């Protein structure tokens, strides 16, 4: 299998400047753009599986690391929804030639949805969305509202709290900047959402990090779009088992074939 082409994109100016690492595999449109989760990177199991599928089928695939993630530049503690959303939008504008299919996992699903909402409002919708356990409104719904008072106080007073993680012994830093900035991107208080493209959501019933109910609520708000929800009855949050990966590839292949 040939290697995807590595590109580095410079984003921002002055203290905001950072280098975003992108791997682009040329192929048939629509390009598939992978948006990873919080503290994940483009070398993860699901991203690699999609790239292999793209190579085998001549499909364009773009994957990248947000700043502070993987091999991109920048400090993770400077991260925010604003920052990572801007990076996602820049990569999409720079590295795709036609409306892409966005495939987002967890936080990446949230960023993909925000991107699609913005592009639809501007009259330039994406071709499709595949969302894996999308962590919609994560900074408020899944973080701030779930934190006890002592944790909230530490975030506000010290600027950061490290959340224990079963995936990383170093834990997940949650910053005051992330929480406060995230309040500018809350969308689940809207009666309806419209992205102007087909949407397929995949969610594990046994997900301990993003409750299935959040995806059910999202489906109810996407009332004007073609939406499908697949529930993996014994699936967890990562959905990285062999059968989960096979399902992801099938869903993406069907989405690409239908646009």
C-alpha atoms as an extended CHARMM CRD file, in Angstrom:
* protein
*
       259  EXT
         1         1  UNK       CA              0.0000000000        0.0000000000        0.0000000000  PROA      1               0.0000000000
         2         2  UNK       CA              1.3950000000        3.4050000000       -0.9750000000  PROA      2               0.0000000000
         3         3  UNK       CA              2.0000000000        5.9830000000        1.7130000000  PROA      3               0.0000000000
         4         4  UNK       CA             -0.2860000000        8.9870000000        2.1730000000  PROA      4               0.0000000000
         5         5  UNK       CA              1.3880000000       12.3410000000        1.5240000000  PROA      5               0.0000000000
         6         6  UNK       CA              2.4300000000       14.3320000000        4.6030000000  PROA      6               0.0000000000
         7         7  UNK       CA              1.6750000000       18.0580000000        4.5970000000  PROA      7               0.0000000000
         8         8  UNK       CA              2.2010000000       20.6090000000        7.3490000000  PROA      8               0.0000000000
         9         9  UNK       CA             -0.1520000000       23.5990000000        7.4840000000  PROA      9               0.0000000000
        10        10  UNK       CA              0.7290000000       26.7390000000        9.4150000000  PROA      10              0.0000000000
        11        11  UNK       CA             -2.2560000000       28.2730000000       11.2090000000  PROA      11              0.0000000000
        12        12  UNK       CA             -2.4740000000       31.4820000000       13.2210000000  PROA      12              0.0000000000
        13        13  UNK       CA             -0.0450000000       34.3140000000       13.7870000000  PROA      13              0.0000000000
        14        14  UNK       CA              2.3040000000       35.3640000000       16.5610000000  PROA      14              0.0000000000
        15        15  UNK       CA              1.6750000000       33.4580000000       19.7910000000  PROA      15              0.0000000000
        16        16  UNK       CA             -1.2770000000       31.7120000000       18.1260000000  PROA      16              0.0000000000
        17        17  UNK       CA              0.8550000000       30.2210000000       15.3420000000  PROA      17              0.0000000000
        18        18  UNK       CA              0.9800000000       26.4300000000       15.2440000000  PROA      18              0.0000000000
        19        19  UNK       CA              1.8350000000       23.6900000000       12.7650000000  PROA      19              0.0000000000
        20        20  UNK       CA             -0.8720000000       21.1780000000       11.8720000000  PROA      20              0.0000000000
        21        21  UNK       CA              0.2900000000       17.8110000000       10.5140000000  PROA      21              0.0000000000
        22        22  UNK       CA             -1.8990000000       16.3320000000        7.7680000000  PROA      22              0.0000000000
        23        23  UNK       CA             -1.7900000000       13.0190000000        5.9250000000  PROA      23              0.0000000000
        24        24  UNK       CA             -3.5940000000       13.1580000000        2.5790000000  PROA      24              0.0000000000
        25        25  UNK       CA             -4.2670000000       10.1860000000        0.3400000000  PROA      25              0.0000000000
        26        26  UNK       CA             -5.2510000000       11.2690000000       -3.1650000000  PROA      26              0.0000000000
        27        27  UNK       CA             -8.2380000000        9.4940000000       -4.6460000000  PROA      27              0.0000000000
        28        28  UNK       CA            -11.7990000000        9.7210000000       -5.8480000000  PROA      28              0.0000000000
        29        29  UNK       CA            -14.1170000000       12.3800000000       -4.4250000000  PROA      29              0.0000000000
        30        30  UNK       CA            -15.6930000000       12.8370000000       -2.0150000000  PROA      30              0.0000000000
        31        31  UNK       CA            -12.6770000000       12.8870000000        0.2630000000  PROA      31              0.0000000000
        32        32  UNK       CA            -13.1610000000       11.2710000000        3.6400000000  PROA      32              0.0000000000
        33        33  UNK       CA            -11.9090000000       13.5780000000        6.4050000000  PROA      33              0.0000000000
        34        34  UNK       CA            -11.1800000000       11.9530000000        9.7660000000  PROA      34              0.0000000000
        35        35  UNK       CA            -11.6350000000       14.0730000000       12.9100000000  PROA      35              0.0000000000
        36        36  UNK       CA            -10.2970000000       12.3180000000       15.9850000000  PROA      36              0.0000000000
        37        37  UNK       CA            -11.3090000000       12.5330000000       19.6060000000  PROA      37              0.0000000000
        38        38  UNK       CA            -10.0060000000       14.4440000000       22.6110000000  PROA      38              0.0000000000
        39        39  UNK       CA             -6.3260000000       13.5320000000       23.0590000000  PROA      39              0.0000000000
        40        40  UNK       CA             -6.4820000000       11.0320000000       20.1710000000  PROA      40              0.0000000000
        41        41  UNK       CA             -4.4010000000       11.2250000000       17.0190000000  PROA      41              0.0000000000
        42        42  UNK       CA             -4.4820000000       10.3060000000       13.3470000000  PROA      42              0.0000000000
        43        43  UNK       CA             -2.4760000000        7.1190000000       13.9390000000  PROA      43              0.0000000000
        44        44  UNK       CA             -5.3410000000        5.5300000000       15.8620000000  PROA      44              0.0000000000
        45        45  UNK       CA             -6.9650000000        2.2410000000       14.9260000000  PROA      45              0.0000000000
        46        46  UNK       CA            -10.0810000000        3.7060000000       13.3070000000  PROA      46              0.0000000000
        47        47  UNK       CA             -8.1980000000        6.3520000000       11.3430000000  PROA      47              0.0000000000
        48        48  UNK       CA             -5.7200000000        3.7860000000       10.0290000000  PROA      48              0.0000000000
        49        49  UNK       CA             -8.5560000000        1.4510000000        9.0340000000  PROA      49              0.0000000000
        50        50  UNK       CA            -10.2540000000        4.1760000000        7.0050000000  PROA      50              0.0000000000
        51        51  UNK       CA             -6.9810000000        5.0220000000        5.3030000000  PROA      51              0.0000000000
        52        52  UNK       CA             -6.4700000000        1.3700000000        4.3520000000  PROA      52              0.0000000000
        53        53  UNK       CA             -9.9800000000        1.2340000000        2.9530000000  PROA      53              0.0000000000
        54        54  UNK       CA             -9.2990000000        4.3990000000        0.9680000000  PROA      54              0.0000000000
        55        55  UNK       CA             -6.0940000000        2.9070000000       -0.4440000000  PROA      55              0.0000000000
        56        56  UNK       CA             -7.8570000000       -0.3160000000       -1.4140000000  PROA      56              0.0000000000
        57        57  UNK       CA            -10.7360000000        1.4990000000       -3.1010000000  PROA      57              0.0000000000
        58        58  UNK       CA             -9.0340000000        4.5230000000       -4.6050000000  PROA      58              0.0000000000
        59        59  UNK       CA            -10.8870000000        6.9040000000       -2.2720000000  PROA      59              0.0000000000
        60        60  UNK       CA             -9.4200000000       10.1780000000       -1.0610000000  PROA      60              0.0000000000
        61        61  UNK       CA             -8.7190000000       10.2230000000        2.6860000000  PROA      61              0.0000000000
        62        62  UNK       CA             -7.5160000000       13.1430000000        4.8100000000  PROA      62              0.0000000000
        63        63  UNK       CA             -6.5330000000       12.8320000000        8.4560000000  PROA      63              0.0000000000
        64        64  UNK       CA             -4.7530000000       15.2610000000       10.7370000000  PROA      64              0.0000000000
        65        65  UNK       CA             -3.7740000000       16.0030000000       14.3170000000  PROA      65              0.0000000000
        66        66  UNK       CA             -5.2000000000       18.9830000000       16.1690000000  PROA      66              0.0000000000
        67        67  UNK       CA             -2.6690000000       21.2730000000       17.8110000000  PROA      67              0.0000000000
        68        68  UNK       CA             -1.3080000000       19.6920000000       20.9820000000  PROA      68              0.0000000000
        69        69  UNK       CA             -2.1610000000       16.2340000000       19.6260000000  PROA      69              0.0000000000
        70        70  UNK       CA             -0.0320000000       13.6050000000       17.8980000000  PROA      70              0.0000000000
        71        71  UNK       CA              2.7090000000       15.0750000000       15.7190000000  PROA      71              0.0000000000
        72        72  UNK       CA              1.2250000000       18.5460000000       15.3090000000  PROA      72              0.0000000000
        73        73  UNK       CA              2.7260000000       21.5480000000       17.0350000000  PROA      73              0.0000000000
        74        74  UNK       CA              1.2690000000       23.5930000000       19.8470000000  PROA      74              0.0000000000
        75        75  UNK       CA              0.5690000000       22.9950000000       23.5280000000  PROA      75              0.0000000000
        76        76  UNK       CA             -2.4210000000       20.8570000000       24.4590000000  PROA      76              0.0000000000
        77        77  UNK       CA             -3.1950000000       23.2220000000       27.3520000000  PROA      77              0.0000000000
        78        78  UNK       CA             -3.8080000000       26.0090000000       24.8300000000  PROA      78              0.0000000000
        79        79  UNK       CA             -6.5030000000       23.9180000000       23.1830000000  PROA      79              0.0000000000
        80        80  UNK       CA            -10.1480000000       24.9370000000       22.9460000000  PROA      80              0.0000000000
        81        81  UNK       CA            -13.1930000000       24.2430000000       20.8140000000  PROA      81              0.0000000000
        82        82  UNK       CA            -12.5070000000       27.5060000000       18.9370000000  PROA      82              0.0000000000
        83        83  UNK       CA             -8.9130000000       26.5280000000       18.2360000000  PROA      83              0.0000000000
        84        84  UNK       CA             -9.5560000000       22.9350000000       17.1530000000  PROA      84              0.0000000000
        85        85  UNK       CA            -12.6170000000       23.9180000000       15.1090000000  PROA      85              0.0000000000
        86        86  UNK       CA            -10.5800000000       26.5290000000       13.2260000000  PROA      86              0.0000000000
        87        87  UNK       CA             -7.8880000000       23.9360000000       12.5270000000  PROA      87              0.0000000000
        88        88  UNK       CA            -10.4610000000       21.4310000000       11.2710000000  PROA      88              0.0000000000
        89        89  UNK       CA            -12.0330000000       24.0170000000        8.9760000000  PROA      89              0.0000000000
        90        90  UNK       CA             -8.6440000000       25.0740000000        7.6010000000  PROA      90              0.0000000000
        91        91  UNK       CA             -7.6200000000       21.4890000000        6.8500000000  PROA      91              0.0000000000
        92        92  UNK       CA            -10.9280000000       20.8370000000        5.0900000000  PROA      92              0.0000000000
        93        93  UNK       CA            -10.6760000000       24.0060000000        3.0000000000  PROA      93              0.0000000000
        94        94  UNK       CA             -7.0270000000       23.4010000000        2.1480000000  PROA      94              0.0000000000
        95        95  UNK       CA             -6.9590000000       19.6610000000        1.5450000000  PROA      95              0.0000000000
        96        96  UNK       CA            -10.2940000000       18.8260000000       -0.1100000000  PROA      96              0.0000000000
        97        97  UNK       CA            -11.4790000000       19.8820000000       -3.5590000000  PROA      97              0.0000000000
        98        98  UNK       CA            -15.1730000000       19.0150000000       -3.2980000000  PROA      98              0.0000000000
        99        99  UNK       CA            -17.6420000000       18.7510000000       -0.4090000000  PROA      99              0.0000000000
       100       100  UNK       CA            -16.1920000000       15.9680000000        1.7940000000  PROA      100             0.0000000000
       101       101  UNK       CA            -17.6460000000       13.2630000000        3.9990000000  PROA      101             0.0000000000
       102       102  UNK       CA            -16.6560000000       14.0920000000        7.5740000000  PROA      102             0.0000000000
       103       103  UNK       CA            -16.0830000000       11.1540000000        9.9100000000  PROA      103             0.0000000000
       104       104  UNK       CA            -15.7420000000       12.2250000000       13.5310000000  PROA      104             0.0000000000
       105       105  UNK       CA            -15.2280000000       10.2770000000       16.7470000000  PROA      105             0.0000000000
       106       106  UNK       CA            -16.2880000000       11.6370000000       20.1470000000  PROA      106             0.0000000000
       107       107  UNK       CA            -15.0010000000       15.2510000000       20.2450000000  PROA      107             0.0000000000
       108       108  UNK       CA            -14.2780000000       14.8730000000       16.5320000000  PROA      108             0.0000000000
       109       109  UNK       CA            -17.9640000000       14.0950000000       16.0040000000  PROA      109             0.0000000000
       110       110  UNK       CA            -18.8490000000       17.3370000000       17.7770000000  PROA      110             0.0000000000
       111       111  UNK       CA            -16.3570000000       19.3080000000       15.6680000000  PROA      111             0.0000000000
       112       112  UNK       CA            -17.6200000000       17.6340000000       12.4870000000  PROA      112             0.0000000000
       113       113  UNK       CA            -21.1770000000       18.5990000000       13.4010000000  PROA      113             0.0000000000
       114       114  UNK       CA            -20.1850000000       22.2060000000       14.1680000000  PROA      114             0.0000000000
       115       115  UNK       CA            -18.3260000000       22.3700000000       10.8500000000  PROA      115             0.0000000000
       116       116  UNK       CA            -21.3030000000       21.0010000000        8.9480000000  PROA      116             0.0000000000
       117       117  UNK       CA            -23.7120000000       23.4280000000       10.6280000000  PROA      117             0.0000000000
       118       118  UNK       CA            -21.5000000000       26.3710000000        9.7220000000  PROA      118             0.0000000000
       119       119  UNK       CA            -21.0010000000       25.2810000000        6.1280000000  PROA      119             0.0000000000
       120       120  UNK       CA            -24.7150000000       24.6200000000        5.6070000000  PROA      120             0.0000000000
       121       121  UNK       CA            -25.5420000000       28.0870000000        6.9290000000  PROA      121             0.0000000000
       122       122  UNK       CA            -23.0230000000       29.5210000000        4.4480000000  PROA      122             0.0000000000
       123       123  UNK       CA            -24.5620000000       27.5910000000        1.5430000000  PROA      123             0.0000000000
       124       124  UNK       CA            -21.6750000000       25.1400000000        1.2100000000  PROA      124             0.0000000000
       125       125  UNK       CA            -22.7890000000       21.9230000000        2.9380000000  PROA      125             0.0000000000
       126       126  UNK       CA            -20.5640000000       18.8890000000        3.3500000000  PROA      126             0.0000000000
       127       127  UNK       CA            -21.4510000000       15.7030000000        1.4680000000  PROA      127             0.0000000000
       128       128  UNK       CA            -22.1810000000       13.6060000000        4.5510000000  PROA      128             0.0000000000
       129       129  UNK       CA            -21.5070000000       13.0370000000        8.2420000000  PROA      129             0.0000000000
       130       130  UNK       CA            -20.5510000000        9.8290000000       10.0450000000  PROA      130             0.0000000000
       131       131  UNK       CA            -20.4720000000       10.4540000000       13.7910000000  PROA      131             0.0000000000
       132       132  UNK       CA            -19.1480000000        7.9360000000       16.3050000000  PROA      132             0.0000000000
       133       133  UNK       CA            -20.4710000000        8.6400000000       19.8130000000  PROA      133             0.0000000000
       134       134  UNK       CA            -20.4800000000       12.3830000000       19.0980000000  PROA      134             0.0000000000
       135       135  UNK       CA            -19.6030000000       14.3040000000       22.2620000000  PROA      135             0.0000000000
       136       136  UNK       CA            -21.9800000000       17.1690000000       21.5300000000  PROA      136             0.0000000000
       137       137  UNK       CA            -21.7260000000       20.1260000000       23.9410000000  PROA      137             0.0000000000
       138       138  UNK       CA            -19.0190000000       18.1150000000       25.7070000000  PROA      138             0.0000000000
       139       139  UNK       CA            -17.4680000000       20.9300000000       27.7070000000  PROA      139             0.0000000000
       140       140  UNK       CA            -20.7710000000       21.6420000000       29.4390000000  PROA      140             0.0000000000
       141       141  UNK       CA            -22.8370000000       18.4390000000       29.2780000000  PROA      141             0.0000000000
       142       142  UNK       CA            -20.0600000000       15.8900000000       29.7840000000  PROA      142             0.0000000000
       143       143  UNK       CA            -17.5870000000       17.9430000000       31.7950000000  PROA      143             0.0000000000
       144       144  UNK       CA            -18.7660000000       20.9770000000       33.7570000000  PROA      144             0.0000000000
       145       145  UNK       CA            -22.2490000000       19.7040000000       34.6350000000  PROA      145             0.0000000000
       146       146  UNK       CA            -20.7870000000       16.3840000000       35.8110000000  PROA      146             0.0000000000
       147       147  UNK       CA            -17.9530000000       17.8170000000       37.9190000000  PROA      147             0.0000000000
       148       148  UNK       CA            -18.3850000000       18.1190000000       41.6910000000  PROA      148             0.0000000000
       149       149  UNK       CA            -17.9440000000       21.4990000000       43.3040000000  PROA      149             0.0000000000
       150       150  UNK       CA            -14.3410000000       20.8420000000       44.3580000000  PROA      150             0.0000000000
       151       151  UNK       CA            -13.3000000000       20.0710000000       40.7880000000  PROA      151             0.0000000000
       152       152  UNK       CA            -15.0710000000       23.1530000000       39.4480000000  PROA      152             0.0000000000
       153       153  UNK       CA            -13.3180000000       25.2780000000       42.0440000000  PROA      153             0.0000000000
       154       154  UNK       CA             -9.9020000000       23.8460000000       41.1010000000  PROA      154             0.0000000000
       155       155  UNK       CA            -10.5010000000       24.5530000000       37.4240000000  PROA      155             0.0000000000
       156       156  UNK       CA            -11.5260000000       28.1380000000       38.1360000000  PROA      156             0.0000000000
       157       157  UNK       CA             -8.8020000000       28.8260000000       40.7160000000  PROA      157             0.0000000000
       158       158  UNK       CA             -5.8400000000       26.9650000000       39.1830000000  PROA      158             0.0000000000
       159       159  UNK       CA             -6.8720000000       27.0520000000       35.5380000000  PROA      159             0.0000000000
       160       160  UNK       CA             -6.5810000000       23.2900000000       35.0550000000  PROA      160             0.0000000000
       161       161  UNK       CA             -7.6230000000       19.9890000000       36.6220000000  PROA      161             0.0000000000
       162       162  UNK       CA             -6.3280000000       16.5890000000       35.5340000000  PROA      162             0.0000000000
       163       163  UNK       CA             -9.1050000000       14.0590000000       35.1220000000  PROA      163             0.0000000000
       164       164  UNK       CA             -8.1260000000       10.4100000000       35.6960000000  PROA      164             0.0000000000
       165       165  UNK       CA             -8.3840000000        8.3850000000       32.4900000000  PROA      165             0.0000000000
       166       166  UNK       CA             -8.6010000000        4.6610000000       31.8380000000  PROA      166             0.0000000000
       167       167  UNK       CA             -6.9320000000        5.3180000000       28.4820000000  PROA      167             0.0000000000
       168       168  UNK       CA             -3.9430000000        7.4030000000       29.6560000000  PROA      168             0.0000000000
       169       169  UNK       CA             -2.1400000000        7.0890000000       33.0270000000  PROA      169             0.0000000000
       170       170  UNK       CA             -1.1970000000       10.7710000000       32.7740000000  PROA      170             0.0000000000
       171       171  UNK       CA             -4.8840000000       11.7020000000       32.8020000000  PROA      171             0.0000000000
       172       172  UNK       CA             -6.7900000000       14.3060000000       30.8070000000  PROA      172             0.0000000000
       173       173  UNK       CA             -6.0970000000       17.9650000000       31.5850000000  PROA      173             0.0000000000
       174       174  UNK       CA             -9.3190000000       20.0140000000       31.6320000000  PROA      174             0.0000000000
       175       175  UNK       CA             -8.6190000000       23.7380000000       31.4610000000  PROA      175             0.0000000000
       176       176  UNK       CA            -10.6520000000       26.7770000000       32.4110000000  PROA      176             0.0000000000
       177       177  UNK       CA            -10.0560000000       28.0500000000       28.8980000000  PROA      177             0.0000000000
       178       178  UNK       CA            -11.6200000000       24.9130000000       27.3980000000  PROA      178             0.0000000000
       179       179  UNK       CA            -14.7270000000       25.1930000000       29.5960000000  PROA      179             0.0000000000
       180       180  UNK       CA            -15.2840000000       28.9190000000       29.1050000000  PROA      180             0.0000000000
       181       181  UNK       CA            -14.5960000000       28.8790000000       25.3760000000  PROA      181             0.0000000000
       182       182  UNK       CA            -16.8660000000       25.8560000000       24.9100000000  PROA      182             0.0000000000
       183       183  UNK       CA            -19.8730000000       27.8830000000       26.0490000000  PROA      183             0.0000000000
       184       184  UNK       CA            -19.7150000000       29.7320000000       22.7320000000  PROA      184             0.0000000000
       185       185  UNK       CA            -20.4690000000       26.4870000000       20.8660000000  PROA      185             0.0000000000
       186       186  UNK       CA            -23.3590000000       24.9170000000       22.7730000000  PROA      186             0.0000000000
       187       187  UNK       CA            -26.0010000000       23.7320000000       20.3000000000  PROA      187             0.0000000000
       188       188  UNK       CA            -28.2350000000       21.2730000000       22.1130000000  PROA      188             0.0000000000
       189       189  UNK       CA            -30.4250000000       24.0570000000       23.4850000000  PROA      189             0.0000000000
       190       190  UNK       CA            -31.6560000000       24.7160000000       19.9440000000  PROA      190             0.0000000000
       191       191  UNK       CA            -35.0180000000       23.2710000000       18.9840000000  PROA      191             0.0000000000
       192       192  UNK       CA            -33.7030000000       22.0710000000       15.6350000000  PROA      192             0.0000000000
       193       193  UNK       CA            -30.3620000000       21.6570000000       13.8880000000  PROA      193             0.0000000000
       194       194  UNK       CA            -29.8520000000       21.3820000000       10.1390000000  PROA      194             0.0000000000
       195       195  UNK       CA            -26.7000000000       20.2770000000        8.3150000000  PROA      195             0.0000000000
       196       196  UNK       CA            -28.1620000000       19.7520000000        4.8470000000  PROA      196             0.0000000000
       197       197  UNK       CA            -26.5770000000       16.3360000000        4.2800000000  PROA      197             0.0000000000
       198       198  UNK       CA            -27.1230000000       12.6890000000        5.2750000000  PROA      198             0.0000000000
       199       199  UNK       CA            -26.0150000000       11.7820000000        8.7800000000  PROA      199             0.0000000000
       200       200  UNK       CA            -25.2150000000        8.3480000000       10.2220000000  PROA      200             0.0000000000
       201       201  UNK       CA            -24.5530000000        8.1490000000       13.9550000000  PROA      201             0.0000000000
       202       202  UNK       CA            -22.9870000000        5.0450000000       15.5220000000  PROA      202             0.0000000000
       203       203  UNK       CA            -23.0910000000        4.7170000000       19.3180000000  PROA      203             0.0000000000
       204       204  UNK       CA            -22.2540000000        1.9520000000       21.7660000000  PROA      204             0.0000000000
       205       205  UNK       CA            -25.0080000000        1.0680000000       24.2470000000  PROA      205             0.0000000000
       206       206  UNK       CA            -22.3730000000        0.4970000000       26.9600000000  PROA      206             0.0000000000
       207       207  UNK       CA            -20.5200000000        3.7790000000       26.3590000000  PROA      207             0.0000000000
       208       208  UNK       CA            -19.4260000000        5.0600000000       29.8080000000  PROA      208             0.0000000000
       209       209  UNK       CA            -18.1490000000        8.4130000000       28.5260000000  PROA      209             0.0000000000
       210       210  UNK       CA            -20.8020000000        9.7430000000       26.1510000000  PROA      210             0.0000000000
       211       211  UNK       CA            -24.2890000000        8.4870000000       27.0440000000  PROA      211             0.0000000000
       212       212  UNK       CA            -26.3980000000        6.9980000000       24.2800000000  PROA      212             0.0000000000
       213       213  UNK       CA            -29.1580000000        9.3920000000       25.2990000000  PROA      213             0.0000000000
       214       214  UNK       CA            -27.1250000000       12.2890000000       23.9080000000  PROA      214             0.0000000000
       215       215  UNK       CA            -27.2040000000       10.7730000000       20.4190000000  PROA      215             0.0000000000
       216       216  UNK       CA            -30.9240000000       10.0610000000       20.7430000000  PROA      216             0.0000000000
       217       217  UNK       CA            -31.4320000000       13.7100000000       21.6430000000  PROA      217             0.0000000000
       218       218  UNK       CA            -29.2910000000       14.7750000000       18.6860000000  PROA      218             0.0000000000
       219       219  UNK       CA            -31.3800000000       12.6700000000       16.2930000000  PROA      219             0.0000000000
       220       220  UNK       CA            -34.5290000000       14.4080000000       17.5100000000  PROA      220             0.0000000000
       221       221  UNK       CA            -33.0110000000       17.8170000000       16.7650000000  PROA      221             0.0000000000
       222       222  UNK       CA            -31.8240000000       16.8910000000       13.2490000000  PROA      222             0.0000000000
       223       223  UNK       CA            -35.4450000000       16.7760000000       12.1730000000  PROA      223             0.0000000000
       224       224  UNK       CA            -34.9160000000       18.1660000000        8.6670000000  PROA      224             0.0000000000
       225       225  UNK       CA            -32.0120000000       15.9090000000        7.6360000000  PROA      225             0.0000000000
       226       226  UNK       CA            -31.7280000000       12.2750000000        6.5630000000  PROA      226             0.0000000000
       227       227  UNK       CA            -30.4740000000       10.6910000000        9.8020000000  PROA      227             0.0000000000
       228       228  UNK       CA            -29.7260000000        7.0950000000       10.7670000000  PROA      228             0.0000000000
       229       229  UNK       CA            -28.6750000000        5.8770000000       14.2210000000  PROA      229             0.0000000000
       230       230  UNK       CA            -26.9550000000        2.5180000000       14.6830000000  PROA      230             0.0000000000
       231       231  UNK       CA            -26.6780000000        1.2490000000       18.2540000000  PROA      231             0.0000000000
       232       232  UNK       CA            -23.9010000000       -1.2530000000       18.9490000000  PROA      232             0.0000000000
       233       233  UNK       CA            -25.5240000000       -3.2200000000       21.7460000000  PROA      233             0.0000000000
       234       234  UNK       CA            -22.2970000000       -4.3330000000       23.4650000000  PROA      234             0.0000000000
       235       235  UNK       CA            -20.1910000000       -1.4150000000       22.2480000000  PROA      235             0.0000000000
       236       236  UNK       CA            -18.1160000000        0.8480000000       24.4810000000  PROA      236             0.0000000000
       237       237  UNK       CA            -16.9150000000        4.3920000000       23.7990000000  PROA      237             0.0000000000
       238       238  UNK       CA            -13.8770000000        3.6000000000       21.6880000000  PROA      238             0.0000000000
       239       239  UNK       CA            -15.6090000000        1.2190000000       19.2520000000  PROA      239             0.0000000000
       240       240  UNK       CA            -12.2210000000       -0.1590000000       18.2490000000  PROA      240             0.0000000000
       241       241  UNK       CA            -12.8820000000       -3.8990000000       18.2150000000  PROA      241             0.0000000000
       242       242  UNK       CA            -12.5570000000       -5.7560000000       14.9280000000  PROA      242             0.0000000000
       243       243  UNK       CA            -16.3350000000       -5.8750000000       14.4720000000  PROA      243             0.0000000000
       244       244  UNK       CA            -16.6590000000       -2.1820000000       15.3380000000  PROA      244             0.0000000000
       245       245  UNK       CA            -14.0450000000       -1.2560000000       12.7390000000  PROA      245             0.0000000000
       246       246  UNK       CA            -15.8070000000       -3.3910000000       10.1300000000  PROA      246             0.0000000000
       247       247  UNK       CA            -19.0710000000       -1.5940000000       10.9140000000  PROA      247             0.0000000000
       248       248  UNK       CA            -17.3930000000        1.8170000000       10.6070000000  PROA      248             0.0000000000
       249       249  UNK       CA            -15.9470000000        0.9440000000        7.2030000000  PROA      249             0.0000000000
       250       250  UNK       CA            -19.3340000000       -0.3030000000        5.9710000000  PROA      250             0.0000000000
       251       251  UNK       CA            -21.0840000000        2.8270000000        7.1460000000  PROA      251             0.0000000000
       252       252  UNK       CA            -18.5080000000        5.1060000000        5.5020000000  PROA      252             0.0000000000
       253       253  UNK       CA            -18.5630000000        3.0650000000        2.2810000000  PROA      253             0.0000000000
       254       254  UNK       CA            -22.3620000000        3.3230000000        2.1440000000  PROA      254             0.0000000000
       255       255  UNK       CA            -22.2190000000        7.0700000000        2.8160000000  PROA      255             0.0000000000
       256       256  UNK       CA            -19.6540000000        7.6050000000        0.0430000000  PROA      256             0.0000000000
       257       257  UNK       CA            -21.6580000000        5.4740000000       -2.3860000000  PROA      257             0.0000000000
       258       258  UNK       CA            -24.7920000000        7.4950000000       -1.6990000000  PROA      258             0.0000000000
       259       259  UNK       CA            -23.4250000000       10.9870000000       -2.3010000000  PROA      259             0.0000000000
